[in-house]
Each structure stands twice: as structure tokens, then as C-alpha cells.
């Protein structure tokens, strides 16, 4: 599994075939993204640990980070 994050551009995940792009939610007036990558990694790992498929884990992590960042606006 390889995941590349692109900030506002979401992420791409490779699980053996072609990469799949997962878009990020748009957050108006986003100011502080410190720790967003760390949050993504923690959420992604937690989702995998509970048995989610890699694509589903990446999508959940992307949504989770957006929810946290919305609180910083």
C-alpha cells in the first residue's frame, strides 16, 4: 500500500494496480494545516487496524482530517 497526500488535493492510493485519487473536502477560509499529515496517518492506520479496506481507510482519513481542520477556521 502506498498513499501520497496532496493537501487540498486529497490523496492517491496504490494497492497493486493503478492509483486511485480520493478528493478532499473543500474548506473555506482554511488557515492552519499544521499536523494535517500526522492526523491523516493516524486516522488511516486506525482504520486499517480495525479492518477497513485500504481505499476506504484513505477516504475515511481524508474526511476525518477535513472535519478536524474545519474546527480551526
Coordinates of N, CA and C in Angstrom, one line a residue:
X1 N 0.9 -1.2 0.0 CA 0.0 0.0 0.0 C 0.9 1.2 0.0
X2 N 0.6 2.1 -0.9 CA 1.3 3.4 -1.0 C 0.2 4.5 -1.0
X3 N 0.4 5.5 -0.1 CA -0.5 6.6 -0.1 C 0.3 7.9 -0.2
X4 N -0.1 8.8 -1.1 CA 0.5 10.1 -1.3 C -0.6 11.1 -1.0
X5 N -0.3 12.1 -0.1 CA -1.3 13.1 0.2 C -0.9 14.4 -0.5
X6 N -1.9 15.1 -0.9 CA -1.8 16.4 -1.7 C -2.5 17.5 -1.0
X7 N -2.6 17.5 0.3 CA -3.2 18.7 1.0 C -4.7 18.8 0.5
X8 N -4.9 20.0 0.0 CA -6.3 20.3 -0.5 C -6.7 19.5 -1.7
X9 N -5.7 18.8 -2.3 CA -5.9 18.0 -3.5 C -6.3 16.5 -3.1
X10 N -6.4 16.2 -1.8 CA -6.8 14.9 -1.4 C -5.6 14.0 -1.3
X11 N -5.8 12.7 -1.8 CA -4.7 11.8 -1.8 C -4.9 10.8 -3.0
X12 N -3.8 10.0 -3.2 CA -3.8 8.9 -4.1 C -3.4 7.7 -3.4
X13 N -4.0 6.6 -3.7 CA -3.6 5.3 -3.0 C -3.4 4.2 -4.1
X14 N -2.3 3.5 -3.9 CA -1.9 2.4 -4.8 C -2.0 1.1 -3.9
X15 N -2.7 0.1 -4.4 CA -2.8 -1.1 -3.7 C -2.4 -2.3 -4.6
X16 N -1.7 -2.0 -5.6 CA -1.2 -3.0 -6.5 C -1.5 -2.8 -8.0
X17 N -2.5 -1.9 -8.2 CA -2.9 -1.6 -9.6 C -2.6 -0.2 -9.9
X18 N -3.5 0.4 -10.6 CA -3.5 1.8 -10.9 C -3.8 2.6 -9.7
X19 N -3.2 3.8 -9.5 CA -3.6 4.7 -8.4 C -5.0 5.1 -8.4
X20 N -5.6 5.3 -7.3 CA -7.0 5.9 -7.2 C -6.9 7.2 -6.4
X21 N -7.5 8.2 -7.0 CA -7.5 9.5 -6.4 C -8.7 9.7 -5.5
X22 N -8.5 10.2 -4.3 CA -9.5 10.4 -3.4 C -9.5 11.9 -3.1
X23 N -10.6 12.6 -3.5 CA -10.6 14.1 -3.4 C -10.8 14.5 -1.9
X24 N -10.3 15.7 -1.6 CA -10.5 16.2 -0.2 C -11.7 17.2 -0.3
X25 N -12.4 17.3 0.9 CA -13.5 18.2 1.0 C -12.9 19.6 1.0
X26 N -13.7 20.5 0.4 CA -13.3 21.9 0.3 C -13.6 22.6 1.6
X27 N -12.6 23.3 2.2 CA -12.8 24.0 3.4 C -12.6 25.5 3.2
X28 N -13.6 26.3 3.3 CA -13.4 27.8 3.0 C -12.6 28.4 4.1
X29 N -11.8 29.4 3.8 CA -11.0 30.2 4.7 C -10.1 29.3 5.6
X30 N -9.6 28.3 5.1 CA -8.7 27.4 5.8 C -7.4 28.2 6.2
X31 N -7.0 28.2 7.4 CA -5.9 29.0 7.9 C -4.8 28.1 8.4
X32 N -5.0 27.1 9.2 CA -4.0 26.4 9.9 C -4.0 24.9 9.5
X33 N -3.0 24.4 8.8 CA -3.0 23.0 8.4 C -1.9 22.2 9.2
X34 N -1.3 22.8 10.2 CA -0.3 22.2 11.0 C -0.8 20.9 11.5
X35 N 0.0 19.8 11.3 CA -0.4 18.5 11.8 C -1.4 17.7 10.9
X36 N -1.8 18.3 9.8 CA -2.8 17.6 9.0 C -2.3 16.2 8.5
X37 N -1.0 16.2 8.1 CA -0.5 14.9 7.6 C -0.4 13.9 8.7
X38 N 0.0 14.3 9.9 CA 0.0 13.4 11.0 C -1.3 12.9 11.4
X39 N -2.3 13.8 11.3 CA -3.7 13.3 11.5 C -4.2 12.3 10.5
X40 N -3.8 12.6 9.2 CA -4.2 11.6 8.2 C -3.6 10.3 8.5
X41 N -2.3 10.3 8.8 CA -1.6 9.0 9.0 C -2.2 8.2 10.2
X42 N -2.5 8.9 11.3 CA -3.1 8.3 12.4 C -4.4 7.7 12.1
X43 N -5.3 8.5 11.4 CA -6.6 8.0 11.1 C -6.5 6.8 10.1
X44 N -5.7 6.9 9.1 CA -5.5 5.9 8.1 C -5.1 4.6 8.8
X45 N -4.1 4.7 9.7 CA -3.6 3.5 10.4 C -4.7 2.9 11.3
X46 N -5.5 3.7 12.0 CA -6.5 3.2 12.8 C -7.6 2.5 12.0
X47 N -8.0 3.1 10.9 CA -9.0 2.4 10.0 C -8.5 1.1 9.5
X48 N -7.2 1.0 9.1 CA -6.7 -0.3 8.6 C -6.6 -1.3 9.8
X49 N -6.3 -0.8 11.0 CA -6.2 -1.7 12.1 C -7.6 -2.3 12.5
X50 N -8.6 -1.5 12.2 CA -10.0 -2.1 12.6 C -10.5 -2.9 11.4
X51 N -9.8 -3.1 10.3 CA -10.1 -4.0 9.3 C -10.7 -3.3 8.0
X52 N -10.7 -2.0 7.9 CA -11.2 -1.4 6.7 C -10.3 -1.7 5.5
X53 N -10.9 -1.7 4.3 CA -10.1 -1.8 3.1 C -9.2 -0.6 3.0
X54 N -8.0 -0.7 2.4 CA -7.2 0.5 2.2 C -7.8 1.7 1.6
X55 N -8.6 1.5 0.5 CA -9.3 2.6 -0.1 C -10.3 3.3 0.8
X56 N -11.0 2.5 1.5 CA -12.0 3.0 2.5 C -11.3 3.7 3.6
X57 N -10.2 3.2 4.1 CA -9.4 3.8 5.2 C -8.9 5.2 4.7
X58 N -8.4 5.3 3.5 CA -7.9 6.5 3.0 C -9.0 7.6 2.8
X59 N -10.1 7.1 2.4 CA -11.3 8.0 2.2 C -11.7 8.5 3.6
X60 N -11.8 7.6 4.6 CA -12.2 8.0 5.9 C -11.2 9.0 6.6
X61 N -9.9 8.7 6.3 CA -8.9 9.6 6.9 C -9.0 11.0 6.3
X62 N -9.2 11.0 5.0 CA -9.4 12.3 4.3 C -10.5 13.1 4.8
X63 N -11.7 12.4 5.0 CA -12.9 13.1 5.6 C -12.6 13.5 7.0
X64 N -11.9 12.7 7.8 CA -11.7 13.0 9.2 C -10.8 14.2 9.4
X65 N -9.7 14.3 8.5 CA -8.9 15.5 8.6 C -9.6 16.7 8.3
X66 N -10.5 16.6 7.3 CA -11.3 17.8 6.9 C -12.2 18.2 8.0
X67 N -12.8 17.3 8.7 CA -13.6 17.6 9.9 C -12.8 18.3 11.0
X68 N -11.7 17.8 11.2 CA -10.8 18.5 12.3 C -10.4 19.9 11.8
X69 N -10.0 20.0 10.6 CA -9.5 21.3 10.1 C -10.6 22.3 10.1
X70 N -11.9 21.9 9.8 CA -13.0 22.8 9.9 C -13.1 23.5 11.2
X71 N -12.7 22.8 12.3 CA -12.8 23.4 13.6 C -11.8 24.5 13.8
X72 N -10.8 24.6 13.0 CA -9.8 25.6 13.1 C -10.1 26.9 12.3
X73 N -11.2 26.9 11.5 CA -11.5 28.1 10.7 C -11.9 29.2 11.6

